[in-house]
Amino acid sequence: MTDEMVRADDRAHVFHSWSAQGLINPMPVKGALGSYFWDYDDKRYLDFSSQLVNVNIGHQHPRLVQAIQEQAAKLCTIQPAFANDKRGEAARLISELAPGPLNKVFFTNGGAEANENAIRLARGHTGRQKILSTYRSYHGGTTTAIAATGDPRRWANENTAVGLVHFWGPYAYRSPFYSETPEQETERALKHLRDTVVFEGAGTIAAVLLETVVGTNGILVPPPGYLQGVRQICDEFGIVFIADEVMAGFGRCGEWFAVDRWGVTPDLITFAKGVNSGYLPLGGVIISDEIAATFRERPFPGGLTYSGHPLACASAVASIEIFKEEGIVEHARAIGDDVIAPGLAELAEKHPSVGEVRGLGVFWAIELVRDRATREPLVPFNASGSAAGPMNELAAACKERGLWPFTHFNRVHVAPPCTVTEDEVREGLSILDDALAVADRYYAG
Ligand code: PLP
């Protein structure tokens, strides 16, 4: 198999996500191991994006591959109405990891379906329709999940779902509330949420849906007290609190679930990606006892042929066991605190175009600006084509040097696998150090 053969079939027959089909030229990938993947010429890339921030355990972990092979030999598939050992075990392990009285799991194929069904659960439980979610968020590509999304991917999908209301979440570096301290940001963001609830009509709102740590839209870590405050507002008005942990969960933030960092218990947690590092498609909703009880006598109006797929569930069981035995969550936290944080702080000191670095665990953003004083972004919000030029040049400089970066608008995210080694982090940061010279050339401050 050659590069050309892979490209030929791809260009002729594969219709790609989120793309103008004639303007893309996807790179053929032949293999991957640990923190690296490589093309058909065996050029290796250090994967600082964990693909789509999902390969938390690293590529081709041998024990995880083996567990999938063993399950495939036993039972590949069985429909969701049956009970199955791996399905039950995966649900039990995930419930045991979740905080508070969240003890049941509805399995899906990925994150968007997890959010669709969390919304369905919240609406069924409360008898209300509206869902509040933030600008600067991503919740998935299906009808309701994309309508809940607060980034430009929603625009072309508008008006297909009803009752989705957006509000502003905290973002200290570009505070929508003109705050000057994290405390002010928390207080003002909570006041804004409370006002939104009151003016939308508390009795019409089924759920507040939040990414615990906003992922693609900026690695926005909530300031102290914010999530606790959201919990209180939800309790006061009988609103379901849905934490979208599709990207933030399963080690990414140096915790099993990002909410653990703040000791907050939502009513529903949605997960996907890191639960089995995408070795097979899997996602789901972890459900509180109270919401599960609503559907004890009343049927839950949702289902999927592959809900609780045995092969996917077996991979989740094995992945959770490996995480525990190899201390992967603890490793992610330590490498974030001890290596990535100081490394990024050095880059910020050295490169004028770095406006801010922020994050936790293996989940970081470098926000690039043209001027530190005005914080004018290196490229405008939703930049595409030539407007995105500086970011494209920066990404190309990384790739030339063997680093696969995750870029979004004016940011480079640092999101390697949770298993990344200290040496690999240093290798990636040193490439970023070189590549940031590209961004510095556009600095005008
Ligand atoms: N929620 C968040 C926070 C995500 O980052 C994503 C995907 O990137 C999704 C939901 C959608 O997940 P999926 O692409 O598996 O449907």
Short mmCIF file of C-alpha atoms and ligand atoms in Angstrom, two decimals:
data_model
loop_
_atom_site.label_atom_id
_atom_site.label_comp_id
_atom_site.label_asym_id
_atom_site.label_seq_id
_atom_site.Cartn_x
_atom_site.Cartn_y
_atom_site.Cartn_z
CA MET A 1 0.00 0.00 0.00
CA THR A 2 1.39 3.39 -0.98
CA ASP A 3 0.63 6.93 -0.04
CA GLU A 4 -0.80 7.50 -3.55
CA MET A 5 -3.20 4.52 -3.35
CA VAL A 6 -4.57 5.66 0.01
CA ARG A 7 -5.00 9.19 -1.26
CA ALA A 8 -6.70 8.03 -4.48
CA ASP A 9 -9.48 6.10 -2.70
CA ASP A 10 -9.87 8.83 -0.13
CA ARG A 11 -10.19 11.63 -2.67
CA ALA A 12 -12.57 9.62 -4.85
CA HIS A 13 -14.89 8.24 -2.16
CA VAL A 14 -14.48 9.60 1.38
CA PHE A 15 -16.68 12.55 2.27
CA HIS A 16 -14.95 14.30 5.18
CA SER A 17 -16.34 16.06 8.26
CA TRP A 18 -16.71 19.86 8.40
CA SER A 19 -14.86 20.38 5.11
CA ALA A 20 -15.22 21.81 1.63
CA GLN A 21 -14.42 18.52 -0.08
CA GLY A 22 -12.44 20.09 -2.91
CA LEU A 23 -10.16 22.11 -0.64
CA ILE A 24 -8.70 19.35 1.50
CA ASN A 25 -5.89 16.88 1.06
CA PRO A 26 -5.92 14.51 4.05
CA MET A 27 -2.57 13.07 5.04
CA PRO A 28 -2.43 9.27 4.82
CA VAL A 29 -1.50 7.66 8.13
CA LYS A 30 0.02 4.20 8.22
CA GLY A 31 0.53 3.48 11.89
CA ALA A 32 0.83 4.77 15.42
CA LEU A 33 2.34 3.82 18.77
CA GLY A 34 2.28 5.60 22.12
CA SER A 35 2.54 9.36 21.53
CA TYR A 36 3.49 9.11 17.83
CA PHE A 37 1.88 8.34 14.49
CA TRP A 38 3.49 8.17 11.05
CA ASP A 39 2.73 8.45 7.36
CA TYR A 40 3.50 6.04 4.51
CA ASP A 41 7.00 7.51 4.13
CA ASP A 42 7.51 6.70 7.83
CA LYS A 43 7.71 10.38 8.75
CA ARG A 44 6.80 10.44 12.45
CA TYR A 45 4.69 13.02 14.23
CA LEU A 46 4.54 13.60 17.96
CA ASP A 47 0.78 13.70 18.58
CA PHE A 48 0.17 16.83 20.67
CA SER A 49 -3.53 16.63 19.77
CA SER A 50 -4.19 13.00 20.80
CA GLN A 51 -6.05 12.92 17.46
CA LEU A 52 -9.26 14.74 18.44
CA VAL A 53 -8.20 14.91 22.10
CA ASN A 54 -9.37 11.35 22.61
CA VAL A 55 -6.41 8.96 22.55
CA ASN A 56 -5.79 9.46 26.27
CA ILE A 57 -4.08 6.09 26.79
CA GLY A 58 -1.78 6.62 23.77
CA HIS A 59 -1.83 4.80 20.46
CA GLN A 60 -1.95 0.97 20.24
CA HIS A 61 -1.61 0.24 23.95
CA PRO A 62 -0.82 -3.51 23.76
CA ARG A 63 -3.05 -4.57 26.66
CA LEU A 64 -6.00 -2.63 25.30
CA VAL A 65 -5.50 -4.11 21.83
CA GLN A 66 -5.34 -7.58 23.40
CA ALA A 67 -8.54 -7.07 25.42
CA ILE A 68 -10.38 -6.09 22.22
CA GLN A 69 -9.00 -9.15 20.41
CA GLU A 70 -10.09 -11.43 23.26
CA GLN A 71 -13.60 -9.99 23.34
CA ALA A 72 -13.87 -10.20 19.56
CA ALA A 73 -13.11 -13.92 19.78
CA LYS A 74 -15.85 -14.34 22.45
CA LEU A 75 -18.76 -12.15 21.37
CA CYS A 76 -18.57 -9.19 18.99
CA THR A 77 -22.09 -7.90 19.29
CA ILE A 78 -25.43 -8.43 20.99
CA GLN A 79 -28.40 -6.08 20.90
CA PRO A 80 -29.02 -3.64 23.75
CA ALA A 81 -32.04 -5.34 25.33
CA PHE A 82 -29.88 -8.24 26.54
CA ALA A 83 -27.62 -8.20 29.59
CA ASN A 84 -23.96 -8.82 28.88
CA ASP A 85 -20.97 -9.21 31.24
CA LYS A 86 -18.79 -6.49 29.68
CA ARG A 87 -21.71 -4.09 29.30
CA GLY A 88 -22.60 -4.48 32.98
CA GLU A 89 -19.00 -4.31 34.14
CA ALA A 90 -18.27 -1.16 32.14
CA ALA A 91 -21.39 0.51 33.56
CA ARG A 92 -20.43 -0.49 37.12
CA LEU A 93 -16.82 0.70 36.78
CA ILE A 94 -17.89 4.04 35.28
CA SER A 95 -20.55 4.53 38.01
CA GLU A 96 -17.97 3.75 40.70
CA LEU A 97 -15.66 6.41 39.28
CA ALA A 98 -18.39 9.04 39.04
CA PRO A 99 -19.00 11.36 41.99
CA GLY A 100 -22.10 11.21 44.21
CA PRO A 101 -25.23 9.18 43.54
CA LEU A 102 -24.67 8.71 39.79
CA ASN A 103 -25.12 4.96 39.43
CA LYS A 104 -26.54 4.16 36.02
CA VAL A 105 -25.08 4.50 32.53
CA PHE A 106 -26.84 4.86 29.18
CA PHE A 107 -24.32 3.94 26.49
CA THR A 108 -24.05 5.68 23.11
CA ASN A 109 -21.61 5.60 20.19
CA GLY A 110 -19.99 8.94 20.96
CA GLY A 111 -20.22 12.36 22.55
CA ALA A 112 -22.95 14.01 20.46
CA GLU A 113 -25.37 11.17 21.12
CA ALA A 114 -24.44 11.31 24.79
CA ASN A 115 -25.49 14.98 24.92
CA GLU A 116 -28.63 14.31 22.86
CA ASN A 117 -29.70 11.70 25.38
CA ALA A 118 -28.70 13.72 28.43
CA ILE A 119 -30.96 16.49 27.11
CA ARG A 120 -33.72 13.94 26.52
CA LEU A 121 -33.32 12.67 30.10
CA ALA A 122 -33.41 16.20 31.53
CA ARG A 123 -36.50 17.14 29.52
CA GLY A 124 -38.28 13.92 30.49
CA HIS A 125 -37.36 14.37 34.13
CA THR A 126 -38.37 18.02 34.49
CA GLY A 127 -41.18 18.23 31.94
CA ARG A 128 -39.49 21.43 30.71
CA GLN A 129 -38.01 22.17 27.27
CA LYS A 130 -35.27 24.80 27.39
CA ILE A 131 -31.59 23.99 27.58
CA LEU A 132 -29.07 26.68 28.59
CA SER A 133 -25.53 26.32 27.28
CA THR A 134 -22.61 28.69 26.79
CA TYR A 135 -21.14 30.58 23.90
CA ARG A 136 -17.66 29.17 23.28
CA SER A 137 -18.65 25.52 23.60
CA TYR A 138 -18.91 22.40 21.48
CA HIS A 139 -21.37 19.63 22.26
CA GLY A 140 -21.45 17.52 19.07
CA GLY A 141 -22.66 17.39 15.48
CA THR A 142 -26.20 15.95 15.81
CA THR A 143 -29.37 18.06 15.74
CA THR A 144 -29.78 19.08 19.37
CA ALA A 145 -26.10 18.85 20.31
CA ILE A 146 -25.08 21.22 17.51
CA ALA A 147 -27.89 23.62 18.46
CA ALA A 148 -26.53 23.63 22.04
CA THR A 149 -23.02 24.31 20.68
CA GLY A 150 -21.72 27.85 21.10
CA ASP A 151 -19.28 28.11 18.21
CA PRO A 152 -19.59 28.78 14.46
CA ARG A 153 -20.30 25.14 13.67
CA ARG A 154 -23.82 25.88 14.93
CA TRP A 155 -24.45 28.66 12.42
CA ALA A 156 -24.87 26.42 9.36
CA ASN A 157 -27.09 24.07 11.34
CA GLU A 158 -29.42 26.71 12.73
CA ASN A 159 -33.11 26.30 13.49
CA THR A 160 -33.24 22.54 13.51
CA ALA A 161 -33.80 22.21 17.25
CA VAL A 162 -35.97 24.25 19.60
CA GLY A 163 -35.45 25.65 23.07
CA LEU A 164 -31.69 26.13 23.03
CA VAL A 165 -30.56 29.32 24.81
CA HIS A 166 -26.99 30.58 25.06
CA PHE A 167 -25.31 32.54 27.83
CA TRP A 168 -21.73 33.60 28.60
CA GLY A 169 -19.48 31.46 30.74
CA PRO A 170 -16.39 32.73 32.55
CA TYR A 171 -13.24 33.54 30.50
CA ALA A 172 -10.93 35.68 32.58
CA TYR A 173 -8.50 36.60 29.75
CA ARG A 174 -11.34 38.03 27.62
CA SER A 175 -13.90 38.57 30.33
CA PRO A 176 -17.40 39.14 28.95
CA PHE A 177 -18.06 40.85 32.30
CA TYR A 178 -15.04 43.23 32.32
CA SER A 179 -13.80 41.51 35.47
CA GLU A 180 -10.32 42.14 36.75
CA THR A 181 -9.97 39.23 39.18
CA PRO A 182 -11.05 35.57 39.16
CA GLU A 183 -13.37 36.31 42.09
CA GLN A 184 -15.13 39.04 40.11
CA GLU A 185 -15.36 36.73 37.11
CA THR A 186 -17.05 34.02 39.18
CA GLU A 187 -19.44 36.43 40.86
CA ARG A 188 -20.42 38.22 37.65
CA ALA A 189 -20.70 35.05 35.56
CA LEU A 190 -23.01 33.55 38.17
CA LYS A 191 -25.11 36.71 38.31
CA HIS A 192 -25.38 36.62 34.51
CA LEU A 193 -26.49 32.95 34.62
CA ARG A 194 -29.03 33.68 37.35
CA ASP A 195 -30.41 36.65 35.35
CA THR A 196 -30.63 34.46 32.25
CA VAL A 197 -32.56 31.83 34.21
CA VAL A 198 -34.94 34.40 35.66
CA PHE A 199 -35.57 36.19 32.36
CA GLU A 200 -35.97 32.97 30.37
CA GLY A 201 -38.39 31.76 33.04
CA ALA A 202 -36.98 29.26 35.52
CA GLY A 203 -40.02 27.03 35.10
CA THR A 204 -39.24 26.57 31.39
CA ILE A 205 -35.63 25.42 31.81
CA ALA A 206 -34.82 21.71 31.86
CA ALA A 207 -31.04 21.87 32.08
CA VAL A 208 -27.85 23.86 32.16
CA LEU A 209 -25.36 22.07 29.90
CA LEU A 210 -21.69 22.97 30.44
CA GLU A 211 -18.32 21.65 29.42
CA THR A 212 -16.66 21.37 32.85
CA VAL A 213 -13.46 22.69 31.28
CA VAL A 214 -14.26 24.12 27.85
CA GLY A 215 -12.16 22.19 25.32
CA THR A 216 -11.95 23.09 21.64
CA ASN A 217 -13.21 26.61 22.32
CA GLY A 218 -10.23 27.57 24.43
CA ILE A 219 -9.36 25.33 27.40
CA LEU A 220 -11.35 27.62 29.67
CA VAL A 221 -10.79 26.46 33.23
CA PRO A 222 -13.63 27.68 35.46
CA PRO A 223 -12.55 30.15 38.16
CA PRO A 224 -12.85 29.08 41.81
CA GLY A 225 -16.45 28.78 42.98
CA TYR A 226 -18.07 28.93 39.54
CA LEU A 227 -19.16 25.32 39.22
CA GLN A 228 -20.34 25.27 42.83
CA GLY A 229 -22.39 28.38 42.05
CA VAL A 230 -23.92 26.74 38.97
CA ARG A 231 -24.83 23.74 41.13
CA GLN A 232 -26.57 26.07 43.61
CA ILE A 233 -28.53 27.91 40.91
CA CYS A 234 -29.66 24.59 39.42
CA ASP A 235 -30.75 23.35 42.86
CA GLU A 236 -32.61 26.56 43.62
CA PHE A 237 -34.64 26.43 40.40
CA GLY A 238 -35.05 22.65 39.98
CA ILE A 239 -32.82 22.64 36.88
CA VAL A 240 -30.76 19.60 35.84
CA PHE A 241 -27.00 20.22 35.76
CA ILE A 242 -25.39 18.35 32.83
CA ALA A 243 -21.57 18.28 32.82
CA ASP A 244 -20.20 17.54 29.34
CA GLU A 245 -16.98 15.66 30.08
CA VAL A 246 -16.62 14.21 26.60
CA MET A 247 -13.25 15.92 26.19
CA ALA A 248 -12.38 16.86 29.79
CA GLY A 249 -13.02 13.46 31.41
CA PHE A 250 -11.02 10.26 31.84
CA GLY A 251 -7.66 11.70 32.80
CA ARG A 252 -7.45 14.69 30.48
CA CYS A 253 -7.63 17.17 33.39
CA GLY A 254 -5.54 15.00 35.73
CA GLU A 255 -8.75 13.66 37.32
CA TRP A 256 -11.10 10.85 36.42
CA PHE A 257 -13.75 13.51 35.87
CA ALA A 258 -12.90 17.20 35.70
CA VAL A 259 -15.70 17.99 38.19
CA ASP A 260 -13.63 16.09 40.81
CA ARG A 261 -11.18 18.99 40.82
CA TRP A 262 -13.90 21.23 42.25
CA GLY A 263 -15.82 18.62 44.30
CA VAL A 264 -19.03 19.26 42.35
CA THR A 265 -21.63 16.60 41.58
CA PRO A 266 -23.74 17.21 38.47
CA ASP A 267 -27.01 15.33 37.83
CA LEU A 268 -25.80 13.93 34.52
CA ILE A 269 -22.28 13.49 33.16
CA THR A 270 -21.71 12.87 29.46
CA PHE A 271 -18.55 11.06 28.38
CA ALA A 272 -16.94 9.53 25.25
CA LYS A 273 -13.39 9.92 23.85
CA GLY A 274 -11.07 9.06 26.79
CA VAL A 275 -13.35 6.34 28.20
CA ASN A 276 -11.63 3.89 25.82
CA SER A 277 -9.42 6.32 23.89
CA GLY A 278 -11.54 5.89 20.79
CA TYR A 279 -10.21 2.39 20.06
CA LEU A 280 -13.91 1.68 19.35
CA PRO A 281 -16.76 4.18 19.20
CA LEU A 282 -18.25 4.64 22.68
CA GLY A 283 -19.90 7.34 24.76
CA GLY A 284 -22.64 7.62 27.31
CA VAL A 285 -24.51 9.44 30.05
CA ILE A 286 -23.98 8.74 33.75
CA ILE A 287 -27.34 9.26 35.44
CA SER A 288 -28.22 10.30 39.00
CA ASP A 289 -30.46 8.02 41.06
CA GLU A 290 -33.13 10.71 41.11
CA ILE A 291 -33.31 11.06 37.32
CA ALA A 292 -33.05 7.29 36.81
CA ALA A 293 -36.06 6.91 39.16
CA THR A 294 -38.19 9.02 36.80
CA PHE A 295 -37.83 6.26 34.25
CA ARG A 296 -38.49 3.35 36.63
CA GLU A 297 -42.16 2.99 35.63
CA ARG A 298 -42.15 5.31 32.61
CA PRO A 299 -40.22 4.13 29.51
CA PHE A 300 -37.17 6.12 28.49
CA PRO A 301 -37.94 7.34 24.96
CA GLY A 302 -34.57 6.70 23.35
CA GLY A 303 -32.32 3.92 22.12
CA LEU A 304 -29.56 2.86 19.72
CA THR A 305 -28.78 -0.48 18.05
CA TYR A 306 -25.24 -0.30 19.41
CA SER A 307 -26.01 0.98 22.93
CA GLY A 308 -23.65 -0.95 25.20
CA HIS A 309 -21.82 -2.64 22.34
CA PRO A 310 -19.86 -5.54 23.94
CA LEU A 311 -16.66 -4.90 22.02
CA ALA A 312 -16.68 -1.20 22.90
CA CYS A 313 -17.63 -1.94 26.52
CA ALA A 314 -14.85 -4.54 26.84
CA SER A 315 -12.40 -1.89 25.67
CA ALA A 316 -13.72 0.54 28.30
CA VAL A 317 -13.32 -2.06 31.05
CA ALA A 318 -9.76 -2.84 29.97
CA SER A 319 -8.91 0.85 29.57
CA ILE A 320 -10.15 1.71 33.07
CA GLU A 321 -8.17 -1.20 34.54
CA ILE A 322 -5.02 -0.11 32.71
CA PHE A 323 -5.53 3.50 33.86
CA LYS A 324 -5.77 2.31 37.47
CA GLU A 325 -2.86 -0.11 37.32
CA GLU A 326 -0.52 2.26 35.51
CA GLY A 327 -1.55 5.35 37.50
CA ILE A 328 -2.35 7.23 34.29
CA VAL A 329 -4.62 9.85 35.87
CA GLU A 330 -1.96 10.68 38.46
CA HIS A 331 0.67 10.79 35.72
CA ALA A 332 -1.42 13.23 33.68
CA ARG A 333 -1.79 15.52 36.69
CA ALA A 334 1.91 15.39 37.59
CA ILE A 335 3.21 15.93 34.05
CA GLY A 336 0.86 18.91 33.75
CA ASP A 337 1.99 20.46 37.04
CA ASP A 338 5.69 19.62 36.83
CA VAL A 339 6.56 19.74 33.12
CA ILE A 340 3.90 21.30 30.87
CA ALA A 341 2.99 24.25 33.12
CA PRO A 342 6.58 25.46 33.68
CA GLY A 343 7.49 24.69 30.05
CA LEU A 344 4.63 26.80 28.72
CA ALA A 345 5.41 29.57 31.20
CA GLU A 346 8.91 29.72 29.69
CA LEU A 347 7.48 29.96 26.18
CA ALA A 348 5.19 32.78 27.33
CA GLU A 349 8.15 34.67 28.72
CA LYS A 350 10.20 34.25 25.58
CA HIS A 351 7.61 34.86 22.85
CA PRO A 352 5.82 38.22 22.72
CA SER A 353 2.97 36.69 20.67
CA VAL A 354 1.93 34.48 23.59
CA GLY A 355 -0.84 36.38 25.36
CA GLU A 356 -1.72 33.70 27.88
CA VAL A 357 -1.10 30.04 28.63
CA ARG A 358 -3.65 28.16 30.72
CA GLY A 359 -4.83 24.67 31.48
CA LEU A 360 -4.41 21.66 33.72
CA GLY A 361 -3.39 18.02 33.39
CA VAL A 362 -2.67 17.36 29.70
CA PHE A 363 -5.14 20.01 28.53
CA TRP A 364 -3.52 23.39 27.76
CA ALA A 365 -3.95 26.40 25.48
CA ILE A 366 -1.45 28.91 24.18
CA GLU A 367 -3.44 31.99 23.23
CA LEU A 368 -1.66 34.06 20.57
CA VAL A 369 -2.02 37.82 20.17
CA ARG A 370 -0.76 40.65 17.98
CA ASP A 371 -0.43 42.91 20.97
CA ARG A 372 -0.23 41.93 24.62
CA ALA A 373 -1.68 45.24 25.78
CA THR A 374 -4.82 45.20 23.61
CA ARG A 375 -4.97 41.38 23.47
CA GLU A 376 -5.89 41.59 19.81
CA PRO A 377 -5.99 37.94 18.67
CA LEU A 378 -3.29 36.79 16.22
CA VAL A 379 -6.15 35.87 13.86
CA PRO A 380 -9.77 37.00 14.24
CA PHE A 381 -12.52 34.84 15.75
CA ASN A 382 -13.66 32.25 13.17
CA ALA A 383 -10.80 33.16 10.83
CA SER A 384 -10.61 31.06 7.68
CA GLY A 385 -8.73 31.22 4.37
CA SER A 386 -6.11 33.95 4.22
CA ALA A 387 -7.31 35.48 7.51
CA ALA A 388 -6.15 32.29 9.21
CA GLY A 389 -2.75 32.55 7.45
CA PRO A 390 -0.51 33.08 10.47
CA MET A 391 -2.03 30.09 12.29
CA ASN A 392 -1.70 27.91 9.19
CA GLU A 393 1.95 28.91 8.88
CA LEU A 394 2.52 28.12 12.54
CA ALA A 395 0.87 24.69 12.18
CA ALA A 396 2.98 23.99 9.07
CA ALA A 397 6.15 24.93 10.96
CA CYS A 398 5.22 22.42 13.69
CA LYS A 399 4.45 19.65 11.20
CA GLU A 400 7.70 20.19 9.27
CA ARG A 401 9.55 19.62 12.53
CA GLY A 402 7.58 16.45 13.40
CA LEU A 403 4.95 17.82 15.79
CA TRP A 404 1.22 17.41 15.14
CA PRO A 405 -0.44 20.41 16.83
CA PHE A 406 -4.09 21.12 17.65
CA THR A 407 -4.91 24.63 16.47
CA HIS A 408 -8.20 26.48 16.74
CA PHE A 409 -8.70 30.16 15.83
CA ASN A 410 -5.82 32.04 17.57
CA ARG A 411 -4.81 29.18 19.84
CA VAL A 412 -2.48 26.21 19.87
CA HIS A 413 -3.64 23.54 22.29
CA VAL A 414 -1.22 21.21 23.98
CA ALA A 415 -3.13 17.96 24.45
CA PRO A 416 -0.82 14.94 24.19
CA PRO A 417 -1.91 11.50 25.44
CA CYS A 418 -2.17 11.20 29.26
CA THR A 419 0.69 8.70 29.00
CA VAL A 420 3.10 11.19 27.39
CA THR A 421 6.61 11.07 28.86
CA GLU A 422 8.62 13.97 30.18
CA ASP A 423 11.06 13.67 27.27
CA GLU A 424 8.23 13.73 24.74
CA VAL A 425 6.75 16.85 26.33
CA ARG A 426 10.15 18.54 26.18
CA GLU A 427 10.57 17.50 22.53
CA GLY A 428 7.16 18.96 21.65
CA LEU A 429 7.70 22.19 23.58
CA SER A 430 11.08 22.68 21.95
CA ILE A 431 9.46 22.37 18.49
CA LEU A 432 6.77 24.83 19.58
CA ASP A 433 9.52 27.15 20.76
CA ASP A 434 10.99 27.19 17.23
CA ALA A 435 7.62 27.39 15.50
CA LEU A 436 6.39 30.32 17.62
CA ALA A 437 8.93 32.50 15.82
CA VAL A 438 6.31 32.48 13.02
CA ALA A 439 3.69 34.02 15.32
CA ASP A 440 6.20 36.52 16.71
CA ARG A 441 6.74 37.87 13.18
CA TYR A 442 3.13 39.08 13.19
CA TYR A 443 3.47 40.68 16.60
CA ALA A 444 2.80 44.39 16.41
CA GLY A 445 2.75 45.40 20.09
N1 PLP B 1 -18.69 17.38 23.67
C1 PLP B 1 -17.43 17.84 23.67
C2 PLP B 1 -16.98 18.68 24.81
C3 PLP B 1 -16.57 17.53 22.62
O1 PLP B 1 -15.32 18.03 22.62
C4 PLP B 1 -17.04 16.73 21.56
C5 PLP B 1 -16.15 16.39 20.42
O2 PLP B 1 -15.11 16.95 20.22
C6 PLP B 1 -18.36 16.27 21.60
C7 PLP B 1 -19.15 16.60 22.66
C8 PLP B 1 -18.91 15.42 20.48
O3 PLP B 1 -18.37 14.14 20.54
P1 PLP B 1 -18.44 13.18 19.25
O4 PLP B 1 -17.62 13.80 18.19
O5 PLP B 1 -17.91 11.87 19.78
O6 PLP B 1 -19.88 13.06 18.87
#
